[in-house]
Amino acid sequence: MQTAVSALSGKNVVVIGGTSGIGLATAIAASQLGAKVWAAGRSAEHMDKARAAAKAAEANTVQFVQLDTHDEAGMKALFSSIGTIDHLVSAATGGTRTLKPFIEQTQEQFEAAFGKLWGYAKVARTGAPFVARDGSITFVSGAPARRFKPNMSALSAVGGAVENMVRSLAVELSPVRVNVVAPGIIDTALFDWMGAEKNDRVAAMTAGQLVRRIGRPEEVASALIYLMQNGYATGTTVDVDGGQLLS
Ligand SMILES: NC(=O)c1ccc[n+]([C@@H]2O[C@H](COP(=O)([O-])OP(=O)(O)OC[C@H]3O[C@@H](n4cnc5c(N)ncnc54)[C@H](OP(=O)(O)O)[C@@H]3O)[C@@H](O)[C@H]2O)c1
């Protein structure tokens, strides 16, 4: 009998936005499962911390690469140097996290949030020719794609667009599988701007959820790993959100 999942041993895995948070947790998990991993991000600061985290986790097959997801030539050079990519992930933020009442936000602020969609589109366009026919592409949307709250119109519009792009790419790029993970509120650098108030504010944000705590990046990474390993999953969205969609 065949197993339902494939091991990642010896596979080539690329994680754009792999130097912090969800992407870094995914890069580390893939390495621990035997993959050779390229993890990319822009800042040296994130990269230094990520290198230390990978070392501490004994994720010895992660190579960190300085790269902007909007730099298509840079991505093409990376992908060409790898040759065949088995699993291509982007968890890069790529755009502004615009949180504003709709009628107060400027068109520029609204458009800036779509940097995330354009970044993912560039990863898919540049990366697809390098992805193995039995490989996968996976992106990260977010609960606001289908859970609507005030001040989140930009996040909701972008998240919905990412999820729809994933479904259309799953059809067009078949047999390559294309999927998306939708996290809820996850403990990453995304909330560092809250400073000393972070714990209290996050507790308030998650109090009404079915799982009353912030999520861990590793919990989202396990969904990204599942979508790499399960050869029958395509065009699908995996929610890892503590039940936020039902709260
Ligand atoms: N944390 C949450 O609660 C939450 C909830 C819903 C959705 N999400 C989504 O999950 C994804 C990962 O976020 P996270 O929470 O893990 O945030 P994070 O800890 O800030 O990590 C973001 C990663 O993306 C990289 N990045 C950002 N812009 C980039 C660009 N233009 N080119 C290349 N790399 C770039 C960052 O490195 P550099 O800045 O150094 O480039 C970093 O490695 C994002 O798409 C986010 O919208 C997160």
PDB file of C-alpha atoms and ligand atoms in Angstrom:
ATOM      1  CA  MET A   1       0.000   0.000   0.000  1.00  0.00           C
ATOM      2  CA  GLN A   2       1.330   3.474  -0.870  1.00  0.00           C
ATOM      3  CA  THR A   3       1.577   6.063   1.877  1.00  0.00           C
ATOM      4  CA  ALA A   4      -0.659   9.157   1.609  1.00  0.00           C
ATOM      5  CA  VAL A   5       2.192  11.590   2.039  1.00  0.00           C
ATOM      6  CA  SER A   6       5.643  11.872   0.528  1.00  0.00           C
ATOM      7  CA  ALA A   7       8.722  12.529   2.605  1.00  0.00           C
ATOM      8  CA  LEU A   8      10.638  15.731   1.981  1.00  0.00           C
ATOM      9  CA  SER A   9      13.968  13.941   2.116  1.00  0.00           C
ATOM     10  CA  GLY A  10      16.222  15.237  -0.668  1.00  0.00           C
ATOM     11  CA  LYS A  11      13.558  17.643  -1.995  1.00  0.00           C
ATOM     12  CA  ASN A  12      14.369  21.217  -3.007  1.00  0.00           C
ATOM     13  CA  VAL A  13      12.165  23.665  -1.095  1.00  0.00           C
ATOM     14  CA  VAL A  14      12.180  27.447  -1.589  1.00  0.00           C
ATOM     15  CA  VAL A  15      10.511  29.742   0.949  1.00  0.00           C
ATOM     16  CA  ILE A  16      10.247  33.399  -0.052  1.00  0.00           C
ATOM     17  CA  GLY A  17       9.652  35.362   3.162  1.00  0.00           C
ATOM     18  CA  GLY A  18      11.502  32.575   4.941  1.00  0.00           C
ATOM     19  CA  THR A  19      13.543  34.709   7.335  1.00  0.00           C
ATOM     20  CA  SER A  20      10.881  35.355   9.985  1.00  0.00           C
ATOM     21  CA  GLY A  21       7.625  34.078  11.455  1.00  0.00           C
ATOM     22  CA  ILE A  22       5.577  31.601   9.436  1.00  0.00           C
ATOM     23  CA  GLY A  23       8.047  31.356   6.555  1.00  0.00           C
ATOM     24  CA  LEU A  24      11.005  30.723   8.857  1.00  0.00           C
ATOM     25  CA  ALA A  25       9.076  28.067  10.806  1.00  0.00           C
ATOM     26  CA  THR A  26       8.265  26.399   7.458  1.00  0.00           C
ATOM     27  CA  ALA A  27      11.884  26.517   6.298  1.00  0.00           C
ATOM     28  CA  ILE A  28      13.041  24.961   9.572  1.00  0.00           C
ATOM     29  CA  ALA A  29      10.336  22.260   9.513  1.00  0.00           C
ATOM     30  CA  ALA A  30      11.133  21.342   5.892  1.00  0.00           C
ATOM     31  CA  SER A  31      14.831  21.094   6.716  1.00  0.00           C
ATOM     32  CA  GLN A  32      14.101  18.902   9.741  1.00  0.00           C
ATOM     33  CA  LEU A  33      12.145  16.607   7.366  1.00  0.00           C
ATOM     34  CA  GLY A  34      15.200  16.231   5.148  1.00  0.00           C
ATOM     35  CA  ALA A  35      14.674  18.908   2.483  1.00  0.00           C
ATOM     36  CA  LYS A  36      17.320  21.218   1.086  1.00  0.00           C
ATOM     37  CA  VAL A  37      15.887  24.678   1.730  1.00  0.00           C
ATOM     38  CA  TRP A  38      16.461  28.165   0.352  1.00  0.00           C
ATOM     39  CA  ALA A  39      14.866  30.832   2.589  1.00  0.00           C
ATOM     40  CA  ALA A  40      14.709  34.381   1.242  1.00  0.00           C
ATOM     41  CA  GLY A  41      13.991  37.813   2.661  1.00  0.00           C
ATOM     42  CA  ARG A  42      15.186  41.396   2.287  1.00  0.00           C
ATOM     43  CA  SER A  43      16.743  42.506   5.567  1.00  0.00           C
ATOM     44  CA  ALA A  44      20.060  41.419   7.054  1.00  0.00           C
ATOM     45  CA  GLU A  45      18.519  41.848  10.513  1.00  0.00           C
ATOM     46  CA  HIS A  46      15.856  39.176   9.889  1.00  0.00           C
ATOM     47  CA  MET A  47      18.404  36.990   8.184  1.00  0.00           C
ATOM     48  CA  ASP A  48      20.859  37.069  11.126  1.00  0.00           C
ATOM     49  CA  LYS A  49      18.132  36.142  13.622  1.00  0.00           C
ATOM     50  CA  ALA A  50      16.826  33.439  11.260  1.00  0.00           C
ATOM     51  CA  ARG A  51      20.283  31.915  10.875  1.00  0.00           C
ATOM     52  CA  ALA A  52      20.587  31.661  14.672  1.00  0.00           C
ATOM     53  CA  ALA A  53      17.085  30.137  14.979  1.00  0.00           C
ATOM     54  CA  ALA A  54      17.811  27.556  12.271  1.00  0.00           C
ATOM     55  CA  LYS A  55      21.092  26.634  13.955  1.00  0.00           C
ATOM     56  CA  ALA A  56      19.386  26.241  17.333  1.00  0.00           C
ATOM     57  CA  ALA A  57      16.769  23.977  15.708  1.00  0.00           C
ATOM     58  CA  GLU A  58      19.512  21.948  13.991  1.00  0.00           C
ATOM     59  CA  ALA A  59      17.947  22.821  10.634  1.00  0.00           C
ATOM     60  CA  ASN A  60      21.310  22.533   8.934  1.00  0.00           C
ATOM     61  CA  THR A  61      20.133  22.431   5.318  1.00  0.00           C
ATOM     62  CA  VAL A  62      18.640  25.943   5.193  1.00  0.00           C
ATOM     63  CA  GLN A  63      20.527  28.488   3.081  1.00  0.00           C
ATOM     64  CA  PHE A  64      19.486  32.101   3.587  1.00  0.00           C
ATOM     65  CA  VAL A  65      19.302  34.366   0.552  1.00  0.00           C
ATOM     66  CA  GLN A  66      18.841  38.142   0.435  1.00  0.00           C
ATOM     67  CA  LEU A  67      16.034  38.829  -2.039  1.00  0.00           C
ATOM     68  CA  ASP A  68      12.989  41.044  -2.583  1.00  0.00           C
ATOM     69  CA  THR A  69       9.902  39.288  -3.950  1.00  0.00           C
ATOM     70  CA  HIS A  70       9.385  42.266  -6.267  1.00  0.00           C
ATOM     71  CA  ASP A  71      12.797  41.645  -7.866  1.00  0.00           C
ATOM     72  CA  GLU A  72      11.824  39.206 -10.629  1.00  0.00           C
ATOM     73  CA  ALA A  73      15.342  39.063 -12.103  1.00  0.00           C
ATOM     74  CA  GLY A  74      16.767  38.213  -8.663  1.00  0.00           C
ATOM     75  CA  MET A  75      14.187  35.467  -8.147  1.00  0.00           C
ATOM     76  CA  LYS A  76      14.834  34.039 -11.618  1.00  0.00           C
ATOM     77  CA  ALA A  77      18.577  33.941 -10.872  1.00  0.00           C
ATOM     78  CA  LEU A  78      17.930  32.062  -7.603  1.00  0.00           C
ATOM     79  CA  PHE A  79      15.504  29.594  -9.210  1.00  0.00           C
ATOM     80  CA  SER A  80      17.876  28.983 -12.163  1.00  0.00           C
ATOM     81  CA  SER A  81      20.752  28.271  -9.787  1.00  0.00           C
ATOM     82  CA  ILE A  82      18.614  25.644  -8.001  1.00  0.00           C
ATOM     83  CA  GLY A  83      17.399  23.989 -11.214  1.00  0.00           C
ATOM     84  CA  THR A  84      14.342  21.995 -10.180  1.00  0.00           C
ATOM     85  CA  ILE A  85      12.192  23.180  -7.284  1.00  0.00           C
ATOM     86  CA  ASP A  86       9.981  20.552  -5.642  1.00  0.00           C
ATOM     87  CA  HIS A  87       8.041  22.909  -3.412  1.00  0.00           C
ATOM     88  CA  LEU A  88       7.836  26.684  -3.768  1.00  0.00           C
ATOM     89  CA  VAL A  89       6.316  28.657  -0.888  1.00  0.00           C
ATOM     90  CA  SER A  90       5.829  32.358  -0.406  1.00  0.00           C
ATOM     91  CA  ALA A  91       4.957  33.740   3.000  1.00  0.00           C
ATOM     92  CA  ALA A  92       6.406  37.164   2.191  1.00  0.00           C
ATOM     93  CA  THR A  93       4.328  40.092   3.380  1.00  0.00           C
ATOM     94  CA  GLY A  94       5.303  41.966   0.224  1.00  0.00           C
ATOM     95  CA  GLY A  95       2.962  44.916   0.791  1.00  0.00           C
ATOM     96  CA  THR A  96       1.646  47.288   3.427  1.00  0.00           C
ATOM     97  CA  ARG A  97      -0.682  45.928   6.115  1.00  0.00           C
ATOM     98  CA  THR A  98      -3.283  48.691   5.688  1.00  0.00           C
ATOM     99  CA  LEU A  99      -5.686  48.862   8.657  1.00  0.00           C
ATOM    100  CA  LYS A 100      -8.049  51.850   8.261  1.00  0.00           C
ATOM    101  CA  PRO A 101     -11.711  52.765   8.034  1.00  0.00           C
ATOM    102  CA  PHE A 102     -12.511  52.321   4.332  1.00  0.00           C
ATOM    103  CA  ILE A 103     -13.611  55.874   3.649  1.00  0.00           C
ATOM    104  CA  GLU A 104     -10.579  57.327   5.448  1.00  0.00           C
ATOM    105  CA  GLN A 105      -7.953  55.268   3.681  1.00  0.00           C
ATOM    106  CA  THR A 106      -6.448  56.790   0.574  1.00  0.00           C
ATOM    107  CA  GLN A 107      -6.380  55.006  -2.741  1.00  0.00           C
ATOM    108  CA  GLU A 108      -2.572  54.819  -2.340  1.00  0.00           C
ATOM    109  CA  GLN A 109      -2.929  53.040   1.044  1.00  0.00           C
ATOM    110  CA  PHE A 110      -5.486  50.626  -0.421  1.00  0.00           C
ATOM    111  CA  GLU A 111      -3.251  49.898  -3.407  1.00  0.00           C
ATOM    112  CA  ALA A 112      -0.157  49.491  -1.192  1.00  0.00           C
ATOM    113  CA  ALA A 113      -1.786  46.496   0.505  1.00  0.00           C
ATOM    114  CA  PHE A 114      -1.927  44.755  -2.892  1.00  0.00           C
ATOM    115  CA  GLY A 115       1.888  44.530  -2.910  1.00  0.00           C
ATOM    116  CA  LYS A 116       1.297  41.131  -1.274  1.00  0.00           C
ATOM    117  CA  LEU A 117      -0.750  39.884  -4.255  1.00  0.00           C
ATOM    118  CA  TRP A 118       1.736  41.267  -6.792  1.00  0.00           C
ATOM    119  CA  GLY A 119       4.604  39.616  -4.876  1.00  0.00           C
ATOM    120  CA  TYR A 120       2.862  36.230  -4.964  1.00  0.00           C
ATOM    121  CA  ALA A 121       2.014  36.710  -8.654  1.00  0.00           C
ATOM    122  CA  LYS A 122       5.699  37.379  -9.370  1.00  0.00           C
ATOM    123  CA  VAL A 123       6.751  34.275  -7.412  1.00  0.00           C
ATOM    124  CA  ALA A 124       4.256  32.134  -9.365  1.00  0.00           C
ATOM    125  CA  ARG A 125       5.110  33.628 -12.782  1.00  0.00           C
ATOM    126  CA  THR A 126       8.862  33.438 -12.272  1.00  0.00           C
ATOM    127  CA  GLY A 127       8.912  30.197 -10.312  1.00  0.00           C
ATOM    128  CA  ALA A 128       6.374  27.957 -12.091  1.00  0.00           C
ATOM    129  CA  PRO A 129       8.727  26.988 -14.963  1.00  0.00           C
ATOM    130  CA  PHE A 130      11.164  25.596 -12.372  1.00  0.00           C
ATOM    131  CA  VAL A 131       8.628  23.624 -10.293  1.00  0.00           C
ATOM    132  CA  ALA A 132       8.606  19.839 -10.793  1.00  0.00           C
ATOM    133  CA  ARG A 133       5.436  18.386 -12.374  1.00  0.00           C
ATOM    134  CA  ASP A 134       4.716  16.547  -9.125  1.00  0.00           C
ATOM    135  CA  GLY A 135       5.652  19.604  -7.062  1.00  0.00           C
ATOM    136  CA  SER A 136       3.668  22.392  -5.442  1.00  0.00           C
ATOM    137  CA  ILE A 137       3.320  26.131  -4.983  1.00  0.00           C
ATOM    138  CA  THR A 138       1.811  27.415  -1.731  1.00  0.00           C
ATOM    139  CA  PHE A 139       0.952  30.930  -0.581  1.00  0.00           C
ATOM    140  CA  VAL A 140      -0.307  32.462   2.682  1.00  0.00           C
ATOM    141  CA  SER A 141      -3.509  34.539   2.771  1.00  0.00           C
ATOM    142  CA  GLY A 142      -5.158  35.312   6.129  1.00  0.00           C
ATOM    143  CA  ALA A 143      -8.459  34.952   7.989  1.00  0.00           C
ATOM    144  CA  PRO A 144      -9.704  38.429   6.868  1.00  0.00           C
ATOM    145  CA  ALA A 145     -10.114  36.928   3.381  1.00  0.00           C
ATOM    146  CA  ARG A 146     -13.368  35.397   4.676  1.00  0.00           C
ATOM    147  CA  ARG A 147     -13.877  36.949   8.138  1.00  0.00           C
ATOM    148  CA  PHE A 148     -14.918  40.558   7.761  1.00  0.00           C
ATOM    149  CA  LYS A 149     -14.227  43.178  10.433  1.00  0.00           C
ATOM    150  CA  PRO A 150     -14.167  46.983  10.373  1.00  0.00           C
ATOM    151  CA  ASN A 151     -10.919  48.632   9.207  1.00  0.00           C
ATOM    152  CA  MET A 152      -9.818  45.473   7.414  1.00  0.00           C
ATOM    153  CA  SER A 153     -11.220  46.093   3.924  1.00  0.00           C
ATOM    154  CA  ALA A 154      -7.756  46.184   2.354  1.00  0.00           C
ATOM    155  CA  LEU A 155      -6.623  42.963   4.083  1.00  0.00           C
ATOM    156  CA  SER A 156      -9.902  41.275   3.131  1.00  0.00           C
ATOM    157  CA  ALA A 157      -9.688  42.358  -0.504  1.00  0.00           C
ATOM    158  CA  VAL A 158      -6.077  41.225  -0.830  1.00  0.00           C
ATOM    159  CA  GLY A 159      -6.661  37.932   1.021  1.00  0.00           C
ATOM    160  CA  GLY A 160      -9.670  37.142  -1.169  1.00  0.00           C
ATOM    161  CA  ALA A 161      -7.667  37.975  -4.294  1.00  0.00           C
ATOM    162  CA  VAL A 162      -4.799  35.711  -3.171  1.00  0.00           C
ATOM    163  CA  GLU A 163      -7.196  32.810  -2.549  1.00  0.00           C
ATOM    164  CA  ASN A 164      -8.902  33.278  -5.934  1.00  0.00           C
ATOM    165  CA  MET A 165      -5.553  33.559  -7.716  1.00  0.00           C
ATOM    166  CA  VAL A 166      -4.517  30.288  -6.102  1.00  0.00           C
ATOM    167  CA  ARG A 167      -7.643  28.510  -7.398  1.00  0.00           C
ATOM    168  CA  SER A 168      -7.154  29.854 -10.925  1.00  0.00           C
ATOM    169  CA  LEU A 169      -3.441  28.952 -10.911  1.00  0.00           C
ATOM    170  CA  ALA A 170      -4.255  25.440  -9.655  1.00  0.00           C
ATOM    171  CA  VAL A 171      -6.329  24.987 -12.823  1.00  0.00           C
ATOM    172  CA  GLU A 172      -3.853  26.625 -15.165  1.00  0.00           C
ATOM    173  CA  LEU A 173      -0.584  25.198 -13.798  1.00  0.00           C
ATOM    174  CA  SER A 174      -1.864  21.622 -13.296  1.00  0.00           C
ATOM    175  CA  PRO A 175      -0.343  19.075 -12.706  1.00  0.00           C
ATOM    176  CA  VAL A 176       1.683  21.342 -10.410  1.00  0.00           C
ATOM    177  CA  ARG A 177      -0.432  21.711  -7.268  1.00  0.00           C
ATOM    178  CA  VAL A 178      -1.222  25.234  -6.026  1.00  0.00           C
ATOM    179  CA  ASN A 179      -2.668  25.882  -2.555  1.00  0.00           C
ATOM    180  CA  VAL A 180      -2.989  28.502   0.158  1.00  0.00           C
ATOM    181  CA  VAL A 181      -2.927  28.551   3.955  1.00  0.00           C
ATOM    182  CA  ALA A 182      -5.079  31.118   5.785  1.00  0.00           C
ATOM    183  CA  PRO A 183      -3.717  31.890   9.253  1.00  0.00           C
ATOM    184  CA  GLY A 184      -5.557  33.645  12.032  1.00  0.00           C
ATOM    185  CA  ILE A 185      -3.680  35.681  14.633  1.00  0.00           C
ATOM    186  CA  ILE A 186      -0.157  34.255  14.823  1.00  0.00           C
ATOM    187  CA  ASP A 187       2.713  35.236  17.102  1.00  0.00           C
ATOM    188  CA  THR A 188       5.214  36.733  14.663  1.00  0.00           C
ATOM    189  CA  ALA A 189       7.064  39.993  14.084  1.00  0.00           C
ATOM    190  CA  LEU A 190       3.851  41.315  12.512  1.00  0.00           C
ATOM    191  CA  PHE A 191       2.686  42.418  15.964  1.00  0.00           C
ATOM    192  CA  ASP A 192       6.014  43.753  17.264  1.00  0.00           C
ATOM    193  CA  TRP A 193       4.816  47.324  16.672  1.00  0.00           C
ATOM    194  CA  MET A 194       2.522  46.871  19.709  1.00  0.00           C
ATOM    195  CA  GLY A 195       5.584  46.874  21.968  1.00  0.00           C
ATOM    196  CA  ALA A 196       4.896  46.374  25.691  1.00  0.00           C
ATOM    197  CA  GLU A 197       1.129  46.246  25.031  1.00  0.00           C
ATOM    198  CA  LYS A 198       1.443  43.207  22.748  1.00  0.00           C
ATOM    199  CA  ASN A 199       0.414  40.520  25.261  1.00  0.00           C
ATOM    200  CA  ASP A 200      -2.674  42.410  26.479  1.00  0.00           C
ATOM    201  CA  ARG A 201      -3.768  43.455  23.005  1.00  0.00           C
ATOM    202  CA  VAL A 202      -3.314  39.969  21.578  1.00  0.00           C
ATOM    203  CA  ALA A 203      -5.225  38.458  24.507  1.00  0.00           C
ATOM    204  CA  ALA A 204      -8.114  40.835  23.750  1.00  0.00           C
ATOM    205  CA  MET A 205      -7.966  40.038  20.026  1.00  0.00           C
ATOM    206  CA  THR A 206      -8.125  36.273  20.592  1.00  0.00           C
ATOM    207  CA  ALA A 207     -10.509  36.151  23.595  1.00  0.00           C
ATOM    208  CA  GLY A 208     -13.587  35.544  21.412  1.00  0.00           C
ATOM    209  CA  GLN A 209     -12.050  32.752  19.351  1.00  0.00           C
ATOM    210  CA  LEU A 210     -12.835  29.062  19.774  1.00  0.00           C
ATOM    211  CA  VAL A 211      -9.167  28.552  20.701  1.00  0.00           C
ATOM    212  CA  ARG A 212      -8.520  31.452  23.058  1.00  0.00           C
ATOM    213  CA  ARG A 213      -4.859  32.169  22.424  1.00  0.00           C
ATOM    214  CA  ILE A 214      -2.527  33.441  19.759  1.00  0.00           C
ATOM    215  CA  GLY A 215      -1.329  30.849  17.267  1.00  0.00           C
ATOM    216  CA  ARG A 216       2.258  29.724  16.889  1.00  0.00           C
ATOM    217  CA  PRO A 217       4.156  30.032  13.580  1.00  0.00           C
ATOM    218  CA  GLU A 218       4.928  26.290  13.792  1.00  0.00           C
ATOM    219  CA  GLU A 219       1.173  25.545  13.766  1.00  0.00           C
ATOM    220  CA  VAL A 220       0.832  27.334  10.420  1.00  0.00           C
ATOM    221  CA  ALA A 221       4.061  25.805   9.119  1.00  0.00           C
ATOM    222  CA  SER A 222       2.618  22.329   9.686  1.00  0.00           C
ATOM    223  CA  ALA A 223      -0.217  23.187   7.253  1.00  0.00           C
ATOM    224  CA  LEU A 224       2.296  24.400   4.680  1.00  0.00           C
ATOM    225  CA  ILE A 225       4.249  21.161   5.108  1.00  0.00           C
ATOM    226  CA  TYR A 226       1.023  19.140   4.740  1.00  0.00           C
ATOM    227  CA  LEU A 227       0.301  20.873   1.425  1.00  0.00           C
ATOM    228  CA  MET A 228       3.808  20.045   0.184  1.00  0.00           C
ATOM    229  CA  GLN A 229       3.499  16.406   1.196  1.00  0.00           C
ATOM    230  CA  ASN A 230      -0.067  15.559   0.173  1.00  0.00           C
ATOM    231  CA  GLY A 231       0.036  14.902  -3.569  1.00  0.00           C
ATOM    232  CA  TYR A 232      -3.785  14.940  -3.867  1.00  0.00           C
ATOM    233  CA  ALA A 233      -4.391  18.425  -2.421  1.00  0.00           C
ATOM    234  CA  THR A 234      -4.688  21.248  -4.946  1.00  0.00           C
ATOM    235  CA  GLY A 235      -6.697  24.452  -5.360  1.00  0.00           C
ATOM    236  CA  THR A 236      -7.511  24.342  -1.670  1.00  0.00           C
ATOM    237  CA  THR A 237      -7.338  26.683   1.312  1.00  0.00           C
ATOM    238  CA  VAL A 238      -6.279  25.358   4.720  1.00  0.00           C
ATOM    239  CA  ASP A 239      -7.455  27.517   7.642  1.00  0.00           C
ATOM    240  CA  VAL A 240      -5.274  27.593  10.764  1.00  0.00           C
ATOM    241  CA  ASP A 241      -7.014  30.272  12.780  1.00  0.00           C
ATOM    242  CA  GLY A 242      -8.122  28.997  16.193  1.00  0.00           C
ATOM    243  CA  GLY A 243     -11.686  28.872  14.878  1.00  0.00           C
ATOM    244  CA  GLN A 244     -11.774  32.592  14.057  1.00  0.00           C
ATOM    245  CA  LEU A 245     -14.076  32.027  11.079  1.00  0.00           C
ATOM    246  CA  LEU A 246     -16.732  30.628  13.440  1.00  0.00           C
ATOM    247  CA  SER A 247     -16.350  33.170  16.233  1.00  0.00           C
TER     248      SER A 247
HETATM  249  N1  LIG B   1       1.038  36.786  11.816  1.00  0.00           N
HETATM  250  C1  LIG B   1      -0.263  36.824  11.576  1.00  0.00           C
HETATM  251  O1  LIG B   1      -1.096  36.971  12.487  1.00  0.00           O
HETATM  252  C2  LIG B   1      -0.790  36.682  10.180  1.00  0.00           C
HETATM  253  C3  LIG B   1      -2.168  36.596  10.003  1.00  0.00           C
HETATM  254  C4  LIG B   1      -2.680  36.459   8.730  1.00  0.00           C
HETATM  255  C5  LIG B   1      -1.829  36.403   7.658  1.00  0.00           C
HETATM  256  N2  LIG B   1      -0.490  36.496   7.837  1.00  0.00           N
HETATM  257  C6  LIG B   1       0.373  36.439   6.646  1.00  0.00           C
HETATM  258  O2  LIG B   1       1.389  35.472   6.826  1.00  0.00           O
HETATM  259  C7  LIG B   1       2.515  35.821   6.007  1.00  0.00           C
HETATM  260  C8  LIG B   1       3.765  35.736   6.872  1.00  0.00           C
HETATM  261  O3  LIG B   1       3.696  36.741   7.878  1.00  0.00           O
HETATM  262  P1  LIG B   1       4.398  36.599   9.302  1.00  0.00           P
HETATM  263  O4  LIG B   1       3.342  36.835  10.305  1.00  0.00           O
HETATM  264  O5  LIG B   1       5.207  35.370   9.350  1.00  0.00           O
HETATM  265  O6  LIG B   1       5.292  37.926   9.273  1.00  0.00           O
HETATM  266  P2  LIG B   1       6.826  38.187   9.538  1.00  0.00           P
HETATM  267  O7  LIG B   1       7.297  37.465  10.748  1.00  0.00           O
HETATM  268  O8  LIG B   1       6.954  39.674   9.504  1.00  0.00           O
HETATM  269  O9  LIG B   1       7.561  37.556   8.278  1.00  0.00           O
HETATM  270  C9  LIG B   1       7.431  38.107   6.990  1.00  0.00           C
HETATM  271  C10 LIG B   1       8.566  37.585   6.134  1.00  0.00           C
HETATM  272  O10 LIG B   1       8.412  38.101   4.808  1.00  0.00           O
HETATM  273  C11 LIG B   1       9.616  38.754   4.439  1.00  0.00           C
HETATM  274  N3  LIG B   1       9.265  39.797   3.485  1.00  0.00           N
HETATM  275  C12 LIG B   1       8.441  40.849   3.685  1.00  0.00           C
HETATM  276  N4  LIG B   1       8.368  41.584   2.556  1.00  0.00           N
HETATM  277  C13 LIG B   1       9.189  40.975   1.646  1.00  0.00           C
HETATM  278  C14 LIG B   1       9.547  41.250   0.318  1.00  0.00           C
HETATM  279  N5  LIG B   1       9.092  42.346  -0.334  1.00  0.00           N
HETATM  280  N6  LIG B   1      10.394  40.401  -0.326  1.00  0.00           N
HETATM  281  C15 LIG B   1      10.894  39.304   0.302  1.00  0.00           C
HETATM  282  N7  LIG B   1      10.574  38.999   1.574  1.00  0.00           N
HETATM  283  C16 LIG B   1       9.743  39.827   2.235  1.00  0.00           C
HETATM  284  C17 LIG B   1      10.214  39.248   5.748  1.00  0.00           C
HETATM  285  O11 LIG B   1      11.597  39.542   5.694  1.00  0.00           O
HETATM  286  P3  LIG B   1      12.118  41.037   5.320  1.00  0.00           P
HETATM  287  O12 LIG B   1      11.167  42.010   5.952  1.00  0.00           O
HETATM  288  O13 LIG B   1      13.491  41.088   5.875  1.00  0.00           O
HETATM  289  O14 LIG B   1      12.075  41.089   3.834  1.00  0.00           O
HETATM  290  C18 LIG B   1       9.948  38.028   6.610  1.00  0.00           C
HETATM  291  O15 LIG B   1      10.894  37.004   6.310  1.00  0.00           O
HETATM  292  C19 LIG B   1       2.228  37.214   5.453  1.00  0.00           C
HETATM  293  O16 LIG B   1       1.754  37.087   4.150  1.00  0.00           O
HETATM  294  C20 LIG B   1       1.121  37.730   6.365  1.00  0.00           C
HETATM  295  O17 LIG B   1       0.281  38.653   5.712  1.00  0.00           O
HETATM  296  C21 LIG B   1       0.067  36.615   9.068  1.00  0.00           C
END
